[in-house]
Amino acid sequence: MRMFSNMDVTGGFSDFWGYIREPRPHRWAIWGVAIALTWFIFHGVSEYLIPYEKPKAQIIYFENWKSTRSESEIRADWVARAKETTRLNAEKRAEFQRLAKSLGVEYDSTEADRVTRETLGDAVAAAAMKKPEPVKTHSTLAERAARGPRAASTAKPQP
């Protein structure tokens, strides 16, 4: 640590400045090549290694309603959207319940299930929260071990 406490860089800068000022025959050409090469490398990195994509134009659509809509039509639209949102939330909640059950975590959704049944009705709520049947692709190692060894009569002896 002691050797860095008394740093003096003026000698190094003066040597560098003296080297630059000496007249050499190709001094300006070398400087030009050095600057062009540096610019080329930095430009290549900024253009190709760190690309910037300009944002594309977006078209955003929105619903356009008639100005003559009645209050009952507006409320019916609100209710339909609320029911759809509730149905989607019930499906997500059922997925989270299955995940929590597989991880052994308590997940209480009785209040949310009650609201879903009140909003959608019992049949639609039950369909939204229905657990899909798991797809069985192959037997597990435990199932194969429980079946026991294969019969010796089906296996052909190796010579």
PDB file of C-alpha atoms in Angstrom:
ATOM      1  CA  MET A   1       0.000   0.000   0.000  1.00  0.00           C
ATOM      2  CA  ARG A   2       2.879   2.305   0.685  1.00  0.00           C
ATOM      3  CA  MET A   3       4.129   2.343  -2.896  1.00  0.00           C
ATOM      4  CA  PHE A   4       0.820   3.745  -4.202  1.00  0.00           C
ATOM      5  CA  SER A   5       0.576   6.556  -1.675  1.00  0.00           C
ATOM      6  CA  ASN A   6       3.177   8.794  -3.396  1.00  0.00           C
ATOM      7  CA  MET A   7       2.302   8.348  -7.047  1.00  0.00           C
ATOM      8  CA  ASP A   8       3.750  10.828  -9.522  1.00  0.00           C
ATOM      9  CA  VAL A   9       2.504  10.452 -13.080  1.00  0.00           C
ATOM     10  CA  THR A  10       3.931  13.700 -14.458  1.00  0.00           C
ATOM     11  CA  GLY A  11       7.112  11.957 -15.597  1.00  0.00           C
ATOM     12  CA  GLY A  12       5.131   9.425 -17.617  1.00  0.00           C
ATOM     13  CA  PHE A  13       3.003  12.122 -19.231  1.00  0.00           C
ATOM     14  CA  SER A  14       6.010  14.236 -20.107  1.00  0.00           C
ATOM     15  CA  ASP A  15       7.732  11.219 -21.713  1.00  0.00           C
ATOM     16  CA  PHE A  16       4.580  10.450 -23.717  1.00  0.00           C
ATOM     17  CA  TRP A  17       4.248  14.075 -24.841  1.00  0.00           C
ATOM     18  CA  GLY A  18       7.881  14.143 -25.889  1.00  0.00           C
ATOM     19  CA  TYR A  19       7.435  10.956 -27.909  1.00  0.00           C
ATOM     20  CA  ILE A  20       4.383  12.343 -29.690  1.00  0.00           C
ATOM     21  CA  ARG A  21       6.108  15.632 -30.582  1.00  0.00           C
ATOM     22  CA  GLU A  22       9.132  13.998 -32.239  1.00  0.00           C
ATOM     23  CA  PRO A  23       8.927  14.378 -36.014  1.00  0.00           C
ATOM     24  CA  ARG A  24       8.539  10.938 -37.570  1.00  0.00           C
ATOM     25  CA  PRO A  25       7.906  10.322 -41.275  1.00  0.00           C
ATOM     26  CA  HIS A  26       4.585   8.426 -40.923  1.00  0.00           C
ATOM     27  CA  ARG A  27       3.373   9.937 -37.690  1.00  0.00           C
ATOM     28  CA  TRP A  28       0.065  11.307 -39.056  1.00  0.00           C
ATOM     29  CA  ALA A  29      -0.752   8.163 -41.012  1.00  0.00           C
ATOM     30  CA  ILE A  30      -0.261   6.002 -37.916  1.00  0.00           C
ATOM     31  CA  TRP A  31      -2.429   8.368 -35.879  1.00  0.00           C
ATOM     32  CA  GLY A  32      -5.141   8.210 -38.553  1.00  0.00           C
ATOM     33  CA  VAL A  33      -5.062   4.408 -38.662  1.00  0.00           C
ATOM     34  CA  ALA A  34      -5.157   4.210 -34.850  1.00  0.00           C
ATOM     35  CA  ILE A  35      -8.130   6.564 -34.605  1.00  0.00           C
ATOM     36  CA  ALA A  36      -9.984   4.877 -37.509  1.00  0.00           C
ATOM     37  CA  LEU A  37      -9.408   1.411 -36.037  1.00  0.00           C
ATOM     38  CA  THR A  38     -10.620   2.552 -32.620  1.00  0.00           C
ATOM     39  CA  TRP A  39     -13.723   4.157 -34.144  1.00  0.00           C
ATOM     40  CA  PHE A  40     -14.394   1.035 -36.234  1.00  0.00           C
ATOM     41  CA  ILE A  41     -14.199  -1.267 -33.194  1.00  0.00           C
ATOM     42  CA  PHE A  42     -16.427   0.922 -30.987  1.00  0.00           C
ATOM     43  CA  HIS A  43     -18.916   1.459 -33.799  1.00  0.00           C
ATOM     44  CA  GLY A  44     -19.044  -2.285 -34.507  1.00  0.00           C
ATOM     45  CA  VAL A  45     -19.648  -3.089 -30.845  1.00  0.00           C
ATOM     46  CA  SER A  46     -22.375  -0.476 -30.520  1.00  0.00           C
ATOM     47  CA  GLU A  47     -24.117  -1.478 -33.766  1.00  0.00           C
ATOM     48  CA  TYR A  48     -23.835  -5.254 -33.839  1.00  0.00           C
ATOM     49  CA  LEU A  49     -23.116  -6.556 -30.346  1.00  0.00           C
ATOM     50  CA  ILE A  50     -25.549  -4.207 -28.609  1.00  0.00           C
ATOM     51  CA  PRO A  51     -28.307  -3.733 -31.206  1.00  0.00           C
ATOM     52  CA  TYR A  52     -31.046  -1.184 -30.745  1.00  0.00           C
ATOM     53  CA  GLU A  53     -34.363  -1.902 -32.380  1.00  0.00           C
ATOM     54  CA  LYS A  54     -36.535   1.070 -33.104  1.00  0.00           C
ATOM     55  CA  PRO A  55     -40.024   0.660 -31.704  1.00  0.00           C
ATOM     56  CA  LYS A  56     -42.536  -0.492 -34.278  1.00  0.00           C
ATOM     57  CA  ALA A  57     -45.771   1.306 -34.874  1.00  0.00           C
ATOM     58  CA  GLN A  58     -48.622  -0.149 -32.851  1.00  0.00           C
ATOM     59  CA  ILE A  59     -52.294  -0.065 -33.612  1.00  0.00           C
ATOM     60  CA  ILE A  60     -54.364  -0.140 -30.457  1.00  0.00           C
ATOM     61  CA  TYR A  61     -58.007  -0.968 -30.913  1.00  0.00           C
ATOM     62  CA  PHE A  62     -60.696   0.042 -28.471  1.00  0.00           C
ATOM     63  CA  GLU A  63     -64.385  -0.591 -28.293  1.00  0.00           C
ATOM     64  CA  ASN A  64     -66.594   2.043 -29.785  1.00  0.00           C
ATOM     65  CA  TRP A  65     -70.074   2.225 -28.351  1.00  0.00           C
ATOM     66  CA  LYS A  66     -73.128   3.912 -29.692  1.00  0.00           C
ATOM     67  CA  SER A  67     -73.978   7.110 -27.910  1.00  0.00           C
ATOM     68  CA  THR A  68     -77.584   5.975 -27.723  1.00  0.00           C
ATOM     69  CA  ARG A  69     -76.864   2.978 -25.480  1.00  0.00           C
ATOM     70  CA  SER A  70     -79.243   2.633 -22.583  1.00  0.00           C
ATOM     71  CA  GLU A  71     -78.271   2.235 -18.948  1.00  0.00           C
ATOM     72  CA  SER A  72     -79.430  -1.387 -18.982  1.00  0.00           C
ATOM     73  CA  GLU A  73     -77.142  -2.219 -21.961  1.00  0.00           C
ATOM     74  CA  ILE A  74     -74.190  -0.606 -20.204  1.00  0.00           C
ATOM     75  CA  ARG A  75     -74.871  -2.554 -16.999  1.00  0.00           C
ATOM     76  CA  ALA A  76     -75.360  -5.817 -18.906  1.00  0.00           C
ATOM     77  CA  ASP A  77     -71.959  -5.304 -20.560  1.00  0.00           C
ATOM     78  CA  TRP A  78     -70.361  -4.631 -17.178  1.00  0.00           C
ATOM     79  CA  VAL A  79     -71.906  -7.774 -15.708  1.00  0.00           C
ATOM     80  CA  ALA A  80     -70.769  -9.908 -18.660  1.00  0.00           C
ATOM     81  CA  ARG A  81     -67.200  -8.654 -18.323  1.00  0.00           C
ATOM     82  CA  ALA A  82     -67.276  -9.179 -14.549  1.00  0.00           C
ATOM     83  CA  LYS A  83     -68.513 -12.758 -14.992  1.00  0.00           C
ATOM     84  CA  GLU A  84     -65.757 -13.523 -17.511  1.00  0.00           C
ATOM     85  CA  THR A  85     -63.117 -12.063 -15.180  1.00  0.00           C
ATOM     86  CA  THR A  86     -64.510 -14.095 -12.268  1.00  0.00           C
ATOM     87  CA  ARG A  87     -64.435 -17.289 -14.354  1.00  0.00           C
ATOM     88  CA  LEU A  88     -60.797 -16.694 -15.367  1.00  0.00           C
ATOM     89  CA  ASN A  89     -59.871 -15.951 -11.739  1.00  0.00           C
ATOM     90  CA  ALA A  90     -61.544 -19.193 -10.634  1.00  0.00           C
ATOM     91  CA  GLU A  91     -59.505 -21.182 -13.167  1.00  0.00           C
ATOM     92  CA  LYS A  92     -56.263 -19.551 -11.976  1.00  0.00           C
ATOM     93  CA  ARG A  93     -57.214 -20.117  -8.346  1.00  0.00           C
ATOM     94  CA  ALA A  94     -57.831 -23.809  -9.059  1.00  0.00           C
ATOM     95  CA  GLU A  95     -54.378 -24.066 -10.633  1.00  0.00           C
ATOM     96  CA  PHE A  96     -52.817 -22.406  -7.591  1.00  0.00           C
ATOM     97  CA  GLN A  97     -54.727 -24.747  -5.287  1.00  0.00           C
ATOM     98  CA  ARG A  98     -53.319 -27.769  -7.144  1.00  0.00           C
ATOM     99  CA  LEU A  99     -49.806 -26.302  -6.936  1.00  0.00           C
ATOM    100  CA  ALA A 100     -50.169 -25.558  -3.224  1.00  0.00           C
ATOM    101  CA  LYS A 101     -51.498 -29.061  -2.586  1.00  0.00           C
ATOM    102  CA  SER A 102     -48.556 -30.628  -4.429  1.00  0.00           C
ATOM    103  CA  LEU A 103     -46.127 -28.514  -2.378  1.00  0.00           C
ATOM    104  CA  GLY A 104     -47.937 -29.210   0.897  1.00  0.00           C
ATOM    105  CA  VAL A 105     -48.901 -25.571   1.501  1.00  0.00           C
ATOM    106  CA  GLU A 106     -52.185 -24.485   3.078  1.00  0.00           C
ATOM    107  CA  TYR A 107     -54.319 -22.597   0.541  1.00  0.00           C
ATOM    108  CA  ASP A 108     -57.721 -21.413   1.749  1.00  0.00           C
ATOM    109  CA  SER A 109     -60.016 -20.115  -0.973  1.00  0.00           C
ATOM    110  CA  THR A 110     -63.421 -20.650   0.619  1.00  0.00           C
ATOM    111  CA  GLU A 111     -64.407 -16.963   0.492  1.00  0.00           C
ATOM    112  CA  ALA A 112     -63.308 -16.598  -3.136  1.00  0.00           C
ATOM    113  CA  ASP A 113     -65.113 -19.841  -4.052  1.00  0.00           C
ATOM    114  CA  ARG A 114     -68.289 -18.530  -2.403  1.00  0.00           C
ATOM    115  CA  VAL A 115     -68.113 -15.303  -4.424  1.00  0.00           C
ATOM    116  CA  THR A 116     -67.502 -17.320  -7.596  1.00  0.00           C
ATOM    117  CA  ARG A 117     -70.548 -19.517  -6.932  1.00  0.00           C
ATOM    118  CA  GLU A 118     -72.703 -16.441  -6.213  1.00  0.00           C
ATOM    119  CA  THR A 119     -71.521 -14.687  -9.356  1.00  0.00           C
ATOM    120  CA  LEU A 120     -71.473 -17.523 -11.866  1.00  0.00           C
ATOM    121  CA  GLY A 121     -73.801 -20.098 -10.367  1.00  0.00           C
ATOM    122  CA  ASP A 122     -72.917 -23.527  -9.023  1.00  0.00           C
ATOM    123  CA  ALA A 123     -72.572 -25.350 -12.366  1.00  0.00           C
ATOM    124  CA  VAL A 124     -70.291 -22.821 -14.065  1.00  0.00           C
ATOM    125  CA  ALA A 125     -68.199 -22.345 -10.913  1.00  0.00           C
ATOM    126  CA  ALA A 126     -67.722 -26.104 -10.551  1.00  0.00           C
ATOM    127  CA  ALA A 127     -66.696 -26.372 -14.211  1.00  0.00           C
ATOM    128  CA  ALA A 128     -64.190 -23.525 -13.820  1.00  0.00           C
ATOM    129  CA  MET A 129     -62.640 -25.089 -10.715  1.00  0.00           C
ATOM    130  CA  LYS A 130     -62.677 -28.663 -12.053  1.00  0.00           C
ATOM    131  CA  LYS A 131     -59.394 -30.495 -11.749  1.00  0.00           C
ATOM    132  CA  PRO A 132     -58.223 -31.891 -15.092  1.00  0.00           C
ATOM    133  CA  GLU A 133     -57.297 -35.551 -15.192  1.00  0.00           C
ATOM    134  CA  PRO A 134     -53.540 -36.082 -15.146  1.00  0.00           C
ATOM    135  CA  VAL A 135     -52.060 -37.516 -18.307  1.00  0.00           C
ATOM    136  CA  LYS A 136     -50.206 -40.735 -17.619  1.00  0.00           C
ATOM    137  CA  THR A 137     -47.307 -41.053 -20.005  1.00  0.00           C
ATOM    138  CA  HIS A 138     -45.316 -43.920 -18.469  1.00  0.00           C
ATOM    139  CA  SER A 139     -45.128 -45.993 -15.350  1.00  0.00           C
ATOM    140  CA  THR A 140     -43.000 -44.886 -12.470  1.00  0.00           C
ATOM    141  CA  LEU A 141     -40.074 -46.818 -11.075  1.00  0.00           C
ATOM    142  CA  ALA A 142     -42.142 -47.725  -8.005  1.00  0.00           C
ATOM    143  CA  GLU A 143     -44.922 -49.176 -10.159  1.00  0.00           C
ATOM    144  CA  ARG A 144     -42.471 -51.269 -12.155  1.00  0.00           C
ATOM    145  CA  ALA A 145     -40.846 -52.548  -8.959  1.00  0.00           C
ATOM    146  CA  ALA A 146     -44.249 -53.463  -7.510  1.00  0.00           C
ATOM    147  CA  ARG A 147     -45.029 -55.637 -10.553  1.00  0.00           C
ATOM    148  CA  GLY A 148     -41.976 -57.744  -9.790  1.00  0.00           C
ATOM    149  CA  PRO A 149     -39.425 -59.325 -12.100  1.00  0.00           C
ATOM    150  CA  ARG A 150     -40.527 -60.441 -15.543  1.00  0.00           C
ATOM    151  CA  ALA A 151     -41.208 -64.106 -16.103  1.00  0.00           C
ATOM    152  CA  ALA A 152     -38.117 -66.091 -16.995  1.00  0.00           C
ATOM    153  CA  SER A 153     -39.992 -68.011 -19.693  1.00  0.00           C
ATOM    154  CA  THR A 154     -40.432 -64.889 -21.873  1.00  0.00           C
ATOM    155  CA  ALA A 155     -36.784 -63.934 -21.777  1.00  0.00           C
ATOM    156  CA  LYS A 156     -34.506 -65.686 -24.266  1.00  0.00           C
ATOM    157  CA  PRO A 157     -31.230 -67.012 -22.837  1.00  0.00           C
ATOM    158  CA  GLN A 158     -28.076 -65.391 -24.223  1.00  0.00           C
ATOM    159  CA  PRO A 159     -25.449 -67.858 -25.627  1.00  0.00           C
TER     160      PRO A 159
END
